[in-house]
mmCIF file of C-alpha atoms in Angstrom:
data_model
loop_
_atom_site.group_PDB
_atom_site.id
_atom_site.type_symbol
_atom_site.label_atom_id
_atom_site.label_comp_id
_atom_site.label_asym_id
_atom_site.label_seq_id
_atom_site.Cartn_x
_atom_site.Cartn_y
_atom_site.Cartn_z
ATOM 1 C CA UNK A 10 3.483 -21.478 7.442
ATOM 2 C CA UNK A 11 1.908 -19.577 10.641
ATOM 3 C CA UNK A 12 3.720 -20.163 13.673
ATOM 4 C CA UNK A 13 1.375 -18.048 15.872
ATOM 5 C CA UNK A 14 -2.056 -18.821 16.970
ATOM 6 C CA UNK A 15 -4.578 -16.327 18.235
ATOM 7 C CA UNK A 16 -7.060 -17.118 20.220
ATOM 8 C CA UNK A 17 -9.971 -16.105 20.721
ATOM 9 C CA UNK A 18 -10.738 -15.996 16.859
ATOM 10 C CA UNK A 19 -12.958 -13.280 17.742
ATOM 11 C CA UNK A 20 -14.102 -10.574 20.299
ATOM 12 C CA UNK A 21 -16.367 -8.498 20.800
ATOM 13 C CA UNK A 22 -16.737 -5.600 23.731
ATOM 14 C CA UNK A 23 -18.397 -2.644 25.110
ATOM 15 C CA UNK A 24 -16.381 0.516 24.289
ATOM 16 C CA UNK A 25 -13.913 1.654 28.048
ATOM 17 C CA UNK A 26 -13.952 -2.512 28.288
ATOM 18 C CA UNK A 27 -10.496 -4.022 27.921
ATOM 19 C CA UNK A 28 -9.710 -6.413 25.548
ATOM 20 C CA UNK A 29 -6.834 -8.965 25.661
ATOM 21 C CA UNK A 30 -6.119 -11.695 23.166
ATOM 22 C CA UNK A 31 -3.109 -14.929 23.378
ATOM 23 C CA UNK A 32 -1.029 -15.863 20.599
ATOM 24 C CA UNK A 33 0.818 -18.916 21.181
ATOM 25 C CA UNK A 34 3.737 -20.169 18.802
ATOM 26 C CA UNK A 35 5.749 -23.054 18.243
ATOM 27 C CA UNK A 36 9.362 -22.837 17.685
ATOM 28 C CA UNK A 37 12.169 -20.253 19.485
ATOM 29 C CA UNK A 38 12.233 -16.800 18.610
ATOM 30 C CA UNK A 39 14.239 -13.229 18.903
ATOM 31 C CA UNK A 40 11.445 -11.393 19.360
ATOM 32 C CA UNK A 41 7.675 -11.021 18.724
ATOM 33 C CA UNK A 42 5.410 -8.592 17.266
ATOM 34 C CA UNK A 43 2.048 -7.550 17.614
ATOM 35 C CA UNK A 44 0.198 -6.389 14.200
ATOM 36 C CA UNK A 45 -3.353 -4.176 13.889
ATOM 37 C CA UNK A 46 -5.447 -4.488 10.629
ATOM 38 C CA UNK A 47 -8.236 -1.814 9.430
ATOM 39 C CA UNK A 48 -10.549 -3.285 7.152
ATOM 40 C CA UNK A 49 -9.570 -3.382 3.987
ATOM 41 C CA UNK A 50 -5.553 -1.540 5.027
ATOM 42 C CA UNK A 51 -2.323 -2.947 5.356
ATOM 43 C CA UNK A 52 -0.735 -3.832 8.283
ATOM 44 C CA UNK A 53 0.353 -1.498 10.614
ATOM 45 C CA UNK A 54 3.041 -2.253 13.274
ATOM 46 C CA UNK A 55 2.299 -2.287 17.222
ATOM 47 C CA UNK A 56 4.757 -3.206 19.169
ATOM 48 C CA UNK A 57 7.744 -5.915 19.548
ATOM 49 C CA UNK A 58 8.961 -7.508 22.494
ATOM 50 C CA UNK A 59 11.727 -9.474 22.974
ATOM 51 C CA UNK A 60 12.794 -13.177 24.097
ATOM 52 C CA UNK A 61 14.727 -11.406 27.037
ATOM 53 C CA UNK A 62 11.570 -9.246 27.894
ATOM 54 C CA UNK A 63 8.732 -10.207 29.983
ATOM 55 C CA UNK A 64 6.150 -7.470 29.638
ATOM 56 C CA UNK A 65 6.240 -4.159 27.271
ATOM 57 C CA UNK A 66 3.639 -1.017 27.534
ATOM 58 C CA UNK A 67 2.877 1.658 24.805
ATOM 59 C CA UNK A 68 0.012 3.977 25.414
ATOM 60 C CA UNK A 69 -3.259 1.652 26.336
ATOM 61 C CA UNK A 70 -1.383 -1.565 24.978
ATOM 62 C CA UNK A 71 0.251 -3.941 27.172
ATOM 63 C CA UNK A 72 2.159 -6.949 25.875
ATOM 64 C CA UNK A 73 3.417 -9.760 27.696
ATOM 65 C CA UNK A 74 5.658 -12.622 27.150
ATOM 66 C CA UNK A 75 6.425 -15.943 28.631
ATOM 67 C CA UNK A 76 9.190 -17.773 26.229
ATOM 68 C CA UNK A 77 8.579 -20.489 28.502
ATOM 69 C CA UNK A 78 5.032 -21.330 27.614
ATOM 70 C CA UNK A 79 6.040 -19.960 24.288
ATOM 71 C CA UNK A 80 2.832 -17.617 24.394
ATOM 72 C CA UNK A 81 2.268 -14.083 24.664
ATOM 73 C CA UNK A 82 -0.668 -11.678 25.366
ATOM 74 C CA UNK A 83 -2.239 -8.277 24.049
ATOM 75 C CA UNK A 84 -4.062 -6.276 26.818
ATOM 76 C CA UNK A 85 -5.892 -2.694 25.153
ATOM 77 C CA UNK A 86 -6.943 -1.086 27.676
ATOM 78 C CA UNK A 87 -10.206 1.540 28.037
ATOM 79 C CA UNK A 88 -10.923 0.194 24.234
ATOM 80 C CA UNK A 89 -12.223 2.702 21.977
ATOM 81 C CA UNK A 90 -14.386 2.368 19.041
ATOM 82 C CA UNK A 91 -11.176 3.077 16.181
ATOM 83 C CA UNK A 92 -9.971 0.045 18.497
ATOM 84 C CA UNK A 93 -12.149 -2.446 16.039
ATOM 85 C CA UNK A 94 -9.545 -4.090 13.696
ATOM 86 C CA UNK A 95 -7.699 -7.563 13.431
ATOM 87 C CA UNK A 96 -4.848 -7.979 15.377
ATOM 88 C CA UNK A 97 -1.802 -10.643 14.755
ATOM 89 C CA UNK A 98 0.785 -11.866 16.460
ATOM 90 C CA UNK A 99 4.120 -12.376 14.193
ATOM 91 C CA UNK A 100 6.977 -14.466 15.420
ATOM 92 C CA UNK A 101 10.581 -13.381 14.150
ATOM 93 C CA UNK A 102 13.356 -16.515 14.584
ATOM 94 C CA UNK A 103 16.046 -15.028 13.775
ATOM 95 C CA UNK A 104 16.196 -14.722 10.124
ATOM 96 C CA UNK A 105 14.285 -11.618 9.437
ATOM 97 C CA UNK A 106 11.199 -12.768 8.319
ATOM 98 C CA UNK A 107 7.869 -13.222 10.229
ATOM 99 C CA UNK A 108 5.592 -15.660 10.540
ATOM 100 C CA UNK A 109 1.832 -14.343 11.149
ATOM 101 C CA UNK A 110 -1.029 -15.723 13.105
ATOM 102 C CA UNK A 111 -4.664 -15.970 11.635
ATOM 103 C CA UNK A 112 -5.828 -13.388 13.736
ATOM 104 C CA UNK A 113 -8.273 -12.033 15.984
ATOM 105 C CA UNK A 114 -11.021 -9.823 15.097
ATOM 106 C CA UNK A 115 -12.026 -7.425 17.541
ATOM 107 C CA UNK A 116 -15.213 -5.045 17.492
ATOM 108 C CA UNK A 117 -16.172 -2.324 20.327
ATOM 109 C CA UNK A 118 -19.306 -2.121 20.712
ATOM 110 C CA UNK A 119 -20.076 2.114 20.985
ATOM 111 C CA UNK B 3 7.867 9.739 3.949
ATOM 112 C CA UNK B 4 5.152 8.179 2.040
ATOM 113 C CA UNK B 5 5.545 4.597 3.288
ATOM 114 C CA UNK B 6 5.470 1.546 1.212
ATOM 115 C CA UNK B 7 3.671 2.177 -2.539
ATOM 116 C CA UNK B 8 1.611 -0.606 -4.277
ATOM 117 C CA UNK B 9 0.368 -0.101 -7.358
ATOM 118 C CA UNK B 10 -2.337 -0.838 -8.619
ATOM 119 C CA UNK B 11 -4.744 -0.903 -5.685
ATOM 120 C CA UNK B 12 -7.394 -3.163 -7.193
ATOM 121 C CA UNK B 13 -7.125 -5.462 -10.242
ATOM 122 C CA UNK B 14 -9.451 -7.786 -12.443
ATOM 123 C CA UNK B 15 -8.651 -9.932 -14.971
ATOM 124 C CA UNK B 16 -9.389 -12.685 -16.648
ATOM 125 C CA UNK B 17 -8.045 -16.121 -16.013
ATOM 126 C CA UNK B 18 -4.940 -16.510 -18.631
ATOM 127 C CA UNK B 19 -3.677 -13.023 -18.319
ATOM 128 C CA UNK B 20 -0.331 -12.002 -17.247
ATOM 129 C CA UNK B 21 -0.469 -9.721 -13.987
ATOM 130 C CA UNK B 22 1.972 -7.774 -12.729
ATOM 131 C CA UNK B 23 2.150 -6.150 -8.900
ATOM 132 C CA UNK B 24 4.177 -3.036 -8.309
ATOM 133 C CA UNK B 25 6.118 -1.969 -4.818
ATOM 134 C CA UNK B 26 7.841 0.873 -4.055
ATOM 135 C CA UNK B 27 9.623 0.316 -0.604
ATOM 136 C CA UNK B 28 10.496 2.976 2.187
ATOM 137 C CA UNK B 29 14.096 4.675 1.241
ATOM 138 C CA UNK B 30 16.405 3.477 2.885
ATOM 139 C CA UNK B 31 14.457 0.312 3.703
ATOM 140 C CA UNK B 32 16.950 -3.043 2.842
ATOM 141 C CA UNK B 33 14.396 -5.725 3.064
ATOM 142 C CA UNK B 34 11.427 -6.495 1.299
ATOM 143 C CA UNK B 35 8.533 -8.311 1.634
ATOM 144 C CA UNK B 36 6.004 -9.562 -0.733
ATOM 145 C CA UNK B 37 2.891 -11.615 1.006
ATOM 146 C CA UNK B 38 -0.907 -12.605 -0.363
ATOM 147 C CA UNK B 39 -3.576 -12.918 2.581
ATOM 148 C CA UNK B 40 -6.655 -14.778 2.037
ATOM 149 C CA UNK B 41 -9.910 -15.608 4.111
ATOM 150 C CA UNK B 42 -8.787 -19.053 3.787
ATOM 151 C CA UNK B 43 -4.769 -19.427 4.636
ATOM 152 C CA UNK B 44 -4.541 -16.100 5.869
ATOM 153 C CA UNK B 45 -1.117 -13.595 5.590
ATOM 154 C CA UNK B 46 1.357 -15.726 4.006
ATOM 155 C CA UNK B 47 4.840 -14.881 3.060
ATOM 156 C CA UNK B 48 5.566 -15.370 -0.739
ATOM 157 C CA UNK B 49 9.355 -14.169 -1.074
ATOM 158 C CA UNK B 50 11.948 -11.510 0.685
ATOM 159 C CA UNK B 51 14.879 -9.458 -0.350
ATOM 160 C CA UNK B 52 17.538 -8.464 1.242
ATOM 161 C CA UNK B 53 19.845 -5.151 -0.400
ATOM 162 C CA UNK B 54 18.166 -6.333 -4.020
ATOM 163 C CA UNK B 55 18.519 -10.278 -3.597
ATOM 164 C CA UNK B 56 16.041 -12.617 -2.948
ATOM 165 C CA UNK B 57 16.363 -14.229 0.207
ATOM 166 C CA UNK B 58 13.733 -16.621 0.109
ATOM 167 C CA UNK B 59 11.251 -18.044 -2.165
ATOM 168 C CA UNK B 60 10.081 -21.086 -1.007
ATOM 169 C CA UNK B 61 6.449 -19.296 -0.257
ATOM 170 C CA UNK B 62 6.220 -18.867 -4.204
ATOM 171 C CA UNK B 63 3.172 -21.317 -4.792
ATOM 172 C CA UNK B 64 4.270 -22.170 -8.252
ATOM 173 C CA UNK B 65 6.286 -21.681 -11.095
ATOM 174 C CA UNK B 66 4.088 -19.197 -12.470
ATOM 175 C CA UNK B 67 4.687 -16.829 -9.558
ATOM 176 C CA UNK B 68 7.580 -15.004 -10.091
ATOM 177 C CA UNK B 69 9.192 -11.781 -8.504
ATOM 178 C CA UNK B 70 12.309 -9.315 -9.151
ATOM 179 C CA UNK B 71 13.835 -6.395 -7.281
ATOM 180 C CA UNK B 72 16.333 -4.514 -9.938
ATOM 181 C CA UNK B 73 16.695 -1.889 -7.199
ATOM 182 C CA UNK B 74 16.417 -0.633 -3.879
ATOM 183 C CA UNK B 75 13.285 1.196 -4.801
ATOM 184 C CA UNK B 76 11.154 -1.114 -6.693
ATOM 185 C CA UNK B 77 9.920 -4.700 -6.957
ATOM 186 C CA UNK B 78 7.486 -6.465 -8.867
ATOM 187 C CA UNK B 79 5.522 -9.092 -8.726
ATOM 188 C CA UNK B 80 4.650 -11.076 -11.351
ATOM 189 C CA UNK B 81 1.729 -13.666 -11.590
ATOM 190 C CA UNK B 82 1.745 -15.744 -15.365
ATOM 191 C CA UNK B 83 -0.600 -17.357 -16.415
ATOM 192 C CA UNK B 84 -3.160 -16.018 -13.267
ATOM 193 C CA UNK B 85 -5.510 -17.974 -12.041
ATOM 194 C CA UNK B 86 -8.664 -17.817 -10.402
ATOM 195 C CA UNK B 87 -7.300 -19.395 -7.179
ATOM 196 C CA UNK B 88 -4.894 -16.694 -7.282
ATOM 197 C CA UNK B 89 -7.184 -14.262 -5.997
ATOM 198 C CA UNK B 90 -6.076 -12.405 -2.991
ATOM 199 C CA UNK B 91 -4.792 -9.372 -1.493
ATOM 200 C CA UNK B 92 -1.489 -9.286 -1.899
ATOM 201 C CA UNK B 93 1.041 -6.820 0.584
ATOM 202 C CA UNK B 94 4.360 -5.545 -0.345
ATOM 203 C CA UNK B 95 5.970 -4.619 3.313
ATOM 204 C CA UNK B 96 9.544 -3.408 4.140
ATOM 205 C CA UNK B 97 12.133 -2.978 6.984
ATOM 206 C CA UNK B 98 15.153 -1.785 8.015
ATOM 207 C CA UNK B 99 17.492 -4.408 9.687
ATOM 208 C CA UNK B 100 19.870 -1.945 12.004
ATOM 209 C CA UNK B 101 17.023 -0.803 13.481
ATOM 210 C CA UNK B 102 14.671 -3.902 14.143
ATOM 211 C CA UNK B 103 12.520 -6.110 11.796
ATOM 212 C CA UNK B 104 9.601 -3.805 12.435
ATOM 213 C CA UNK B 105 8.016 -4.293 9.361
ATOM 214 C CA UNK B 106 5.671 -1.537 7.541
ATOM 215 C CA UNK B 107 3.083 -2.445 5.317
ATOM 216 C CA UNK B 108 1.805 -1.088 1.694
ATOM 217 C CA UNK B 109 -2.394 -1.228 1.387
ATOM 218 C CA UNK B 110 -1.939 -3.951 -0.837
ATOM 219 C CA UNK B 111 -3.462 -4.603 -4.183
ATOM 220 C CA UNK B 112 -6.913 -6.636 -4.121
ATOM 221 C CA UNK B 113 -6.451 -9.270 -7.516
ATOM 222 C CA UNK B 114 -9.347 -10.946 -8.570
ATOM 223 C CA UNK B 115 -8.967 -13.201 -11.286
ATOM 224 C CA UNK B 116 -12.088 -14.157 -13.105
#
């Protein structure tokens, strides 16, 4: 079952815009994960943040938690065309496995 | 490394027919992942092992879903009868717990089942 929700479903922006999407989830969790998928490619990890964290940066990502609105956000900053991909949330409870979002589909405009 | 092997990449067959999905996890990898994704439901997590033993398999749609791990470097997937409702891509990922459930992802084999 998906715990996270993306919104928006879709976005599109001018390449050098920034882009930020929400995921919001449902249940407690250890930590949460932010996924990027290439057309027609496998997932390929982002970054994770944990319950205890509030806000995590790698390169022109920034992620952001609040466990208390159970939601977190995705900010890519100065996007870049290679930038266009789906990106999910993934919420881990505890137990090792993750539950995935449906998604949001980004596309930078060139 | 070469990251997580699927194998094949694309198959077609015919309603009926037996099908059978190959992983080959990172070494040294102790969980494993095996998950369809559809345009419809999405990424969805089918079953996961832990050192060789199945975990949890209550994402198996049906009895005629079924999937092994005889060792740390292989799993299968195994789809009898298939079905044309079956069709999906379906991603073998794994992870390593002492590190973090970071999980990394095979390109996945595209079924279609006619």
């Amino acid at each position: 079952s998906q715990q996270g929700e993306e919104d928006p479903q879709a976005l599109s922006i001018q390449e050098g815009e920034n882009a930020t999407m929400n995921c919001s989830y449902k249940t407690s969790i250890n930590n949460l994960q932010w996924y990027r998928q290439n057309s027609g490619r496998g997932l390929v990890h982002l970054i994770l943040i944990r319950s205890n964290e509030r806000e995590k940066h790698s390169g022109r990502l920034r992620v952001t938690l609040d466990t208390s609105k159970k939601s977190s956000s995705l900010l890519i900053t100065a996007s870049r065309a290679a930038d266009t991909a789906s990106y999910f949330c993934a919420t881990d409870a505890g137990d090792y496995k993750l539950s995935f979002g449906a998604g949001t589909t980004v596309t930078v405009r060139a | 490394d070469a990251g997580v092997i699927q194998s094949p990449r694309h198959e077609v067959t015919e309603m009926g027919q037996e099908v059978t999905l190959r992983c080959k996890p990172i070494s040294g990898h102790d969980y494993l992942f095996w998950y369809r994704q559809t345009m419809m439901r999405g990424l969805e997590l089918l079953i996961y092992f832990n050192n060789n033993v199945p975990i949890d398999d209550s994402g198996m749609p049906e009895d005629r879903f079924s999937a092994k791990m005889p060792n740390a470097s292989f799993s299968t997937l195994k789809i009898q009868p298939s079905e044309p409702r079956d069709s999906a891509v379906y991603f073998c990922a794994s992870s390593r717990a002492i590190l973090s459930n970071e999980q990394f992802f095979g390109p996945g084999t595209r079924l279609t089942v006619l």
